[in-house]
Coordinates of C-alpha atoms in Angstrom, one line a residue:
X928 CA -8.2 -3.0 30.9
X929 CA -11.5 -1.1 29.9
X930 CA -12.1 -1.1 26.1
X931 CA -11.4 2.2 24.6
X932 CA -14.3 3.8 22.8
X933 CA -14.3 3.0 19.1
X934 CA -15.8 6.0 18.2
X935 CA -13.2 8.2 19.9
X936 CA -10.4 5.9 18.2
X937 CA -11.9 6.6 14.8
X938 CA -12.9 10.4 15.3
X939 CA -16.7 9.9 14.7
X940 CA -19.7 10.4 16.3
X941 CA -22.2 7.9 17.6
X942 CA -24.7 8.3 14.6
X943 CA -22.2 8.1 12.0
X944 CA -23.2 6.1 8.6
X945 CA -21.4 2.9 7.9
X946 CA -19.7 4.8 4.9
X947 CA -18.5 7.6 7.3
X948 CA -16.8 5.3 9.4
X949 CA -15.4 3.4 6.7
X950 CA -14.2 6.8 5.4
X951 CA -12.5 7.6 8.7
X952 CA -10.9 4.2 9.1
X953 CA -9.3 4.5 5.7
X954 CA -7.9 7.7 6.2
X955 CA -6.5 7.0 9.7
X956 CA -4.9 3.4 8.3
X957 CA -3.4 5.6 5.8
X958 CA -1.7 8.1 8.1
X959 CA -0.5 5.4 10.7
X960 CA 0.2 2.4 8.3
X961 CA 3.6 0.8 9.3
X962 CA 4.9 1.4 5.3
X963 CA 4.4 4.8 5.8
X964 CA 6.0 5.1 9.7
X965 CA 8.9 2.5 9.2
X966 CA 10.2 1.6 12.8
X967 CA 7.6 4.2 14.7
X968 CA 6.3 1.9 17.4
X969 CA 3.4 4.3 18.5
X970 CA 2.6 4.6 15.1
X971 CA 2.1 0.7 14.7
X972 CA 0.2 0.6 18.1
X973 CA -2.0 3.4 16.6
X974 CA -2.6 1.5 13.2
X975 CA -3.5 -1.6 15.4
X976 CA -5.9 0.3 17.6
X977 CA -7.9 1.7 14.5
X978 CA -8.2 -1.6 13.2
X979 CA -9.5 -2.8 16.3
X980 CA -11.8 0.0 16.6
X981 CA -13.2 -0.3 12.9
X982 CA -13.7 -4.1 13.5
X983 CA -16.2 -3.2 16.2
X984 CA -18.0 -0.4 14.3
X985 CA -17.9 -2.2 10.9
X986 CA -19.8 -5.1 12.4
X987 CA -23.5 -4.2 13.0
X988 CA -23.9 -6.9 15.9
X989 CA -20.8 -5.7 17.8
X990 CA -21.6 -2.2 17.3
X991 CA -25.1 -2.5 18.6
X992 CA -23.4 -4.3 21.8
X993 CA -21.3 -1.5 22.5
X994 CA -24.0 1.2 22.0
X995 CA -25.7 -0.6 24.7
X996 CA -23.3 -2.0 27.1
X997 CA -20.0 0.2 26.2
X998 CA -18.2 -2.9 25.6
X999 CA -18.2 -5.9 23.1
X1000 CA -16.2 -8.0 25.9
X1001 CA -18.2 -11.2 27.5
X1002 CA -19.1 -10.5 30.8
X1003 CA -17.0 -12.6 33.3
X1004 CA -20.3 -13.0 35.4
X1005 CA -22.8 -15.7 35.0
X1006 CA -24.1 -15.4 31.4
X1007 CA -28.1 -15.6 32.6
X1008 CA -28.4 -13.3 35.6
X1009 CA -25.0 -12.2 36.9
X1010 CA -23.3 -8.8 37.0
X1011 CA -24.4 -5.4 36.6
X1012 CA -26.3 -4.5 33.8
X1013 CA -27.6 -8.0 33.0
X1014 CA -31.2 -8.4 33.2
X1015 CA -34.4 -8.6 31.1
X1016 CA -32.5 -7.0 28.1
X1017 CA -30.0 -9.6 27.8
X1018 CA -32.4 -12.3 28.3
X1019 CA -34.8 -10.7 25.5
X1020 CA -31.5 -10.6 23.1
X1021 CA -30.8 -14.4 24.1
X1022 CA -34.2 -15.7 23.3
X1023 CA -35.6 -13.4 20.7
X1024 CA -32.7 -11.3 19.1
X1025 CA -32.3 -7.5 19.8
X1026 CA -32.8 -5.4 22.6
X1027 CA -36.0 -5.0 24.2
X1028 CA -38.4 -2.7 22.5
X1029 CA -35.8 -2.2 20.0
X1030 CA -35.3 -5.0 17.7
X1031 CA -32.3 -6.1 15.5
X1032 CA -30.6 -3.3 13.7
X1033 CA -31.8 -3.3 9.9
X1034 CA -29.4 -3.6 7.2
X1035 CA -28.5 -0.8 5.0
X1036 CA -30.2 -1.0 1.4
X1037 CA -27.7 -1.3 -1.6
X1038 CA -24.2 -2.4 -1.6
X1039 CA -21.0 -0.7 -1.7
X1040 CA -18.8 -1.2 -4.8
X1041 CA -15.5 -3.4 -4.9
X1042 CA -12.0 -2.1 -5.1
X1043 CA -9.9 -2.6 -7.8
X1044 CA -5.9 -3.1 -7.8
X1045 CA -3.5 -2.4 -10.5
X1046 CA 0.3 -2.3 -11.0
X1047 CA 2.3 0.3 -12.5
X1048 CA 6.0 0.3 -13.7
X1049 CA 7.9 3.3 -13.3
X1050 CA 11.7 4.3 -14.2
X1051 CA 14.2 6.1 -12.3
X1052 CA 13.4 9.4 -14.3
X1053 CA 9.6 8.8 -13.3
X1054 CA 10.8 8.7 -9.6
X1055 CA 13.0 11.8 -10.1
X1056 CA 10.6 13.9 -11.7
X1057 CA 7.0 12.8 -11.0
X1058 CA 4.7 11.4 -13.6
X1059 CA 1.1 10.9 -14.9
X1060 CA -0.3 7.7 -16.4
X1061 CA -3.4 7.3 -18.0
X1062 CA -4.8 4.0 -17.7
X1063 CA -7.8 1.8 -19.0
X1064 CA -9.3 -0.2 -16.4
X1065 CA -12.6 -2.4 -16.7
X1066 CA -14.9 -1.4 -14.0
X1067 CA -18.6 -1.8 -12.8
X1068 CA -20.4 1.4 -13.5
X1069 CA -23.9 2.4 -12.7
X1070 CA -26.4 0.9 -15.1
X1071 CA -28.2 3.6 -17.2
X1072 CA -31.3 1.7 -17.4
X1073 CA -32.1 1.4 -13.8
X1074 CA -30.0 4.1 -12.7
X1075 CA -28.0 1.7 -10.3
X1076 CA -31.1 0.6 -8.3
X1077 CA -31.2 -2.8 -10.0
X1078 CA -35.1 -2.9 -10.3
X1079 CA -36.8 -2.5 -13.7
X1080 CA -37.5 1.0 -14.4
X1081 CA -35.5 2.1 -11.4
X1082 CA -37.4 0.8 -8.9
X1083 CA -35.1 0.4 -5.6
X1084 CA -34.5 -2.6 -3.4
X1085 CA -37.4 -3.6 -0.8
X1086 CA -36.7 -4.8 2.6
X1087 CA -36.8 -8.8 2.6
X1088 CA -40.2 -10.2 3.9
X1089 CA -38.6 -13.3 5.2
X1090 CA -36.0 -11.5 7.7
X1091 CA -37.5 -8.3 8.0
X1092 CA -34.6 -6.6 6.5
X1093 CA -32.0 -7.9 9.2
X1094 CA -30.2 -10.3 7.0
X1095 CA -30.6 -13.2 9.6
X1096 CA -33.3 -15.4 10.4
X1097 CA -33.9 -16.7 14.2
X1098 CA -35.2 -19.9 15.3
X1099 CA -36.3 -20.4 19.2
X1100 CA -36.5 -24.1 20.2
X1101 CA -37.1 -25.8 23.4
X1102 CA -34.0 -28.0 25.0
X1103 CA -33.3 -29.9 28.3
X1104 CA -31.3 -26.7 29.2
X1105 CA -34.0 -24.3 28.3
X1106 CA -35.3 -22.5 25.3
X1107 CA -32.3 -21.8 23.0
X1108 CA -32.1 -19.4 20.0
X1109 CA -30.1 -20.1 16.5
X1110 CA -29.5 -17.6 13.9
X1111 CA -28.6 -17.9 10.3
X1112 CA -28.0 -16.0 7.2
X1113 CA -31.7 -15.4 5.5
X1114 CA -31.6 -17.7 2.2
X1115 CA -34.3 -15.6 0.7
X1116 CA -32.2 -12.4 0.6
X1117 CA -28.8 -14.0 1.2
X1118 CA -27.9 -12.3 4.1
X1119 CA -28.5 -8.7 2.6
X1120 CA -31.6 -7.8 4.0
X1121 CA -33.3 -6.8 0.9
X1122 CA -34.5 -8.0 -2.5
X1123 CA -35.2 -6.8 -5.9
X1124 CA -38.8 -7.6 -6.8
X1125 CA -38.4 -7.0 -10.7
X1126 CA -34.7 -7.2 -11.5
X1127 CA -33.5 -4.9 -14.1
X1128 CA -33.3 -6.7 -17.5
X1129 CA -30.3 -4.9 -18.6
X1130 CA -28.0 -5.6 -15.6
X1131 CA -30.1 -8.5 -14.2
X1132 CA -30.7 -6.8 -11.0
X1133 CA -26.9 -6.1 -10.3
X1134 CA -27.3 -2.3 -10.8
X1135 CA -24.1 -2.1 -12.4
X1136 CA -22.6 -3.2 -15.8
X1137 CA -18.7 -3.7 -17.1
X1138 CA -17.4 -0.9 -19.0
X1139 CA -14.2 0.4 -20.0
X1140 CA -12.8 3.4 -18.2
X1141 CA -9.9 5.8 -18.4
X1142 CA -8.2 7.1 -15.3
X1143 CA -5.4 9.8 -15.1
X1144 CA -2.9 8.9 -12.3
X1145 CA -0.6 11.3 -10.9
X1146 CA 2.5 10.1 -9.2
X1147 CA 4.5 12.0 -7.1
X1148 CA 8.4 12.3 -7.1
X1149 CA 10.2 10.4 -4.7
X1150 CA 8.0 7.3 -4.7
X1151 CA 9.7 4.0 -3.8
X1152 CA 9.2 0.4 -4.9
X1153 CA 6.6 -1.1 -3.2
X1154 CA 4.4 2.0 -2.5
X1155 CA 0.5 1.9 -3.1
X1156 CA -1.4 4.9 -4.3
X1157 CA -5.1 5.3 -3.6
X1158 CA -7.2 7.1 -6.1
X1159 CA -10.7 7.4 -4.1
X1160 CA -13.9 6.4 -6.0
X1161 CA -12.4 5.2 -8.8
X1162 CA -13.0 1.5 -8.3
X1163 CA -16.4 -0.3 -8.9
X1164 CA -19.5 1.7 -8.6
X1165 CA -21.9 0.7 -5.6
X1166 CA -25.5 -0.5 -6.0
X1167 CA -28.7 1.3 -4.9
X1168 CA -26.7 4.3 -3.3
X1169 CA -24.0 2.4 -2.1
X1170 CA -20.6 4.1 -2.0
X1171 CA -18.2 3.3 -4.9
X1172 CA -14.8 1.5 -4.2
X1173 CA -11.2 2.7 -4.7
X1174 CA -8.6 2.1 -7.0
X1175 CA -5.4 1.2 -5.7
X1176 CA -2.2 1.5 -7.9
X1177 CA 0.8 -0.7 -6.6
X1178 CA 4.3 0.9 -7.7
X1179 CA 7.0 -1.2 -9.3
X1180 CA 10.1 0.6 -9.6
X1181 CA 12.4 -1.1 -12.3
X1182 CA 16.1 -1.5 -11.8
X1183 CA 18.4 1.0 -13.5
X1184 CA 21.3 -0.2 -15.8
X1185 CA 23.5 2.6 -14.3
X1186 CA 22.3 3.4 -10.6
X1187 CA 21.5 1.4 -7.5
X1188 CA 19.2 3.2 -5.2
X1189 CA 19.1 3.3 -1.2
X1190 CA 16.0 5.6 -0.3
X1191 CA 17.0 9.2 -1.7
X1192 CA 20.4 8.2 -2.2
X1193 CA 22.0 7.1 -5.7
X1194 CA 25.1 4.6 -6.2
X1195 CA 27.0 4.3 -9.2
X1196 CA 30.3 3.6 -10.7
X1197 CA 33.0 6.2 -12.6
X1198 CA 35.6 5.0 -14.6
X1199 CA 39.1 6.3 -14.2
X1200 CA 42.3 5.1 -15.9
X1201 CA 45.3 3.9 -14.0
X1202 CA 47.3 7.5 -14.8
X1203 CA 44.3 9.6 -13.9
X1204 CA 43.8 7.8 -10.5
X1205 CA 47.7 8.1 -9.9
X1206 CA 48.1 11.7 -11.0
X1207 CA 44.7 12.9 -10.4
X1208 CA 42.3 14.0 -13.0
X1209 CA 38.9 15.7 -13.7
X1210 CA 36.3 13.2 -15.4
X1211 CA 33.1 13.8 -16.7
X1212 CA 29.8 11.8 -15.3
X1213 CA 26.3 11.8 -16.5
X1214 CA 24.0 11.9 -13.5
X1215 CA 20.3 11.6 -13.2
X1216 CA 19.7 15.5 -14.3
X1217 CA 22.7 17.0 -15.4
X1218 CA 26.4 16.1 -16.1
X1219 CA 29.3 16.5 -13.2
X1220 CA 32.7 17.2 -13.3
X1221 CA 34.2 14.5 -10.9
X1222 CA 37.8 15.3 -9.3
X1223 CA 39.6 12.0 -9.1
X1224 CA 42.6 13.1 -6.6
X1225 CA 46.0 12.0 -7.0
X1226 CA 46.5 8.5 -5.6
X1227 CA 43.0 7.2 -5.4
X1228 CA 42.5 3.6 -5.0
X1229 CA 40.1 1.4 -6.4
X1230 CA 36.7 1.2 -4.7
X1231 CA 37.1 4.8 -3.3
X1232 CA 33.8 6.7 -3.1
X1233 CA 33.3 10.1 -4.0
X1234 CA 30.0 12.0 -2.7
X1235 CA 28.4 14.6 -4.8
X1236 CA 25.7 16.6 -2.6
X1237 CA 22.0 17.0 -3.8
X1238 CA 22.5 14.9 -6.9
X1239 CA 20.1 11.9 -5.9
X1240 CA 16.6 11.5 -5.6
X1241 CA 13.9 13.7 -3.9
X1242 CA 12.1 12.5 -0.7
X1243 CA 8.2 11.6 -1.4
X1244 CA 6.8 14.8 0.3
X1245 CA 9.4 17.2 -0.9
X1246 CA 12.7 18.7 0.5
X1247 CA 16.4 18.3 -0.1
X1248 CA 17.4 15.7 -2.8
X1249 CA 19.6 13.0 -1.6
X1250 CA 23.4 12.6 -2.5
X1251 CA 25.0 10.6 -5.4
X1252 CA 27.9 8.2 -4.3
X1253 CA 30.1 7.6 -6.8
X1254 CA 32.7 4.5 -6.6
X1255 CA 36.0 4.6 -8.4
X1256 CA 36.6 2.0 -10.8
X1257 CA 40.0 2.2 -12.0
X1258 CA 40.7 0.6 -15.5
X1259 CA 43.6 -1.4 -16.1
X1260 CA 44.6 -1.7 -19.6
X1261 CA 44.7 -5.7 -21.0
X1262 CA 47.0 -4.7 -24.1
X1263 CA 50.1 -2.6 -24.1
X1264 CA 52.1 -1.3 -27.0
X1265 CA 55.8 -1.3 -26.8
X1266 CA 56.2 2.3 -25.6
X1267 CA 53.7 1.7 -22.9
X1268 CA 55.4 -1.3 -21.6
X1269 CA 58.8 0.3 -21.7
X1270 CA 57.5 3.3 -19.8
X1271 CA 55.8 1.1 -17.3
X1272 CA 59.0 -0.9 -16.9
X1273 CA 61.1 2.2 -16.2
X1274 CA 58.4 3.3 -13.8
X1275 CA 58.5 -0.3 -11.9
X1276 CA 62.3 0.0 -11.6
X1277 CA 62.4 3.7 -10.3
X1278 CA 60.0 2.5 -7.9
X1279 CA 62.3 -0.4 -6.7
X1280 CA 59.9 -3.1 -8.2
X1281 CA 60.9 -6.0 -10.1
X1282 CA 59.9 -4.9 -13.7
X1283 CA 59.4 -7.8 -16.3
X1284 CA 61.5 -8.0 -19.4
X1285 CA 58.9 -10.0 -21.2
X1286 CA 56.2 -8.8 -24.2
X1287 CA 53.1 -6.9 -23.5
X1288 CA 51.0 -9.3 -21.4
X1289 CA 48.6 -6.9 -19.8
X1290 CA 49.1 -4.5 -16.8
X1291 CA 47.9 -7.6 -14.6
X1292 CA 49.6 -10.6 -16.1
X1293 CA 53.1 -8.9 -16.6
X1294 CA 54.2 -5.4 -14.9
X1295 CA 52.3 -6.4 -11.5
X1296 CA 52.4 -10.2 -11.6
X1297 CA 53.3 -11.9 -8.4
X1298 CA 56.8 -12.8 -7.8
X1299 CA 57.4 -16.6 -8.2

């Protein structure tokens, strides 16, 4: 199967910078991530395709190979002379590195900033209404002495004189099967392709320095446990023109004492006495937003579920709230006075039940005890 054009997959032009490609990848990855599209097979396949395209365009050598040959796949033909398109350029690259007349792609000066990850604990009320949280994080910010360049007095990085900015050094040697080329990261610049001649004294040539920063994070209503929010550009600053990283807030919704959650639906228990369940009654229940008058129908059995529409949680992107499902818990008294015992004995008799004659022993232990 022919390899699909990675530029087309990410929706970027061929002359896009590394930052533009990275931005397009992150945008599409968020849109088609399996956690955002649970059970959507087409979204999952699209997510894999996006990742494959980015793996090509984020790698300078793979990108250069695709730009020249329209594929990154190894040719099934003879590696020296076979197949269409093979020839002088292939041999030149094999022995000397890069395309004939072109040379190896030069590394971009500077360095992108890293991402920062934090965890935020939320309550059920936070999920219901949405909330803003101000957090204090330690991040690497642009050095004010060198302006983030890394060099003393703001001098920028310069191309490495050893590898000429490629980040790699090559050695061609003769072997019994012919001339062979080996490549390895440049030890002078540690594979970066650039060096700092006179490092800034304040940041030691790093271009960044640690600083406490406050960030206001807006958390929308309807988030779920395990969701992650991305705050673009609030990670560590880049060096010498590199892009800043992002801040990722991983959300943890704490368990509520009264409610269990399943998506937008809430579950809770509502108590009713034996008499209320048998005769029917209206009981009050405090919901997540307002109190509800819950009608207990006559003859309600323990475990009966009663649904209250639109009394649950909102979906993440707005819309109708879920339902509140109340499970009736029939409360059986553990102690009865003489009058209550007598009345229940009479009830048992008229119901044709074997009414116990003993003292008050609780409804379960006495009146409704199993026959021996």
